[in-house]
Amino acid sequence: MRQPIAVLAALVVASISTVAFAHETHGRHATPAANAGDGQKPFGRPGDPAQARRTIAVSMDDRMRYEPAVIRVREGETVKLVATNNGQVLHEIVLGTLAGLREHAELMRRFPGMEHEEPFMAHVNPAGREELVWQFNRPGEFFYGCLVPGHFEAGMVGKVVVEPR
């Protein structure tokens, strides 16, 4: 009888470790730039607030939409995103690639109580306001989404177009 309990306990510990590892490494790639100490991601890196020359207001609400739905920035630009939740439930803004956001949304559906805090995300309480400062140092199309279970799937996603210098 003890052996099945020990096996079950080992599986629980392993699954918790796997979730923590999966979340901890989410969005990272095996390239030196992505693992650099400056927080580099495929979609940019944490910005220095003193370098933010532009503030972009992003509102969200319970219709599962962001306003604006598209943000345009220049490669190398550091911006301050000010996210305001005009809804009655918790929302968030998470920057990333579309594939990365989809993967993270799936993790959140499977493990809804997962807590995390990264410089590319902000949880915004109802009637609340949070800020992100990000440097978009790579051209391309990137995204932002709400990964509260069900919100991303309902269409709560916006696009960031980073135009080359």
C-alpha angles and dihedrals in degrees: 000000000000094000096062090048091049091049091048091049091050091050092050092050091046092050092049090049091048092051092049091047093046091051095042092053097036112133094012123122130199093251121112092236093054092050096042118129091248093074094250113181129177087263099046138280141273110292132225107246090219089060096052106111095173136045118207119197114216118187126194134185145170093281082079094241138119126219114239098034091193128039122192122204137163122249108268094021119137113210136180112227113203108198118197123189110213091174137091097243136057115278132175142199117223122178120214150103116304091247091049093049092049091050092047092047089055091051090050091051090051095042106025094170093058110131122208141157125194132161090249095059139060130187111215121199121214109289087007135127131210135176135221125189112202137169113216097205098162127063120237144075117304132167146221125209147167109249097188100129110279097008099091090045089052090059103269095150135113135189132239114202111199108197117208119250 
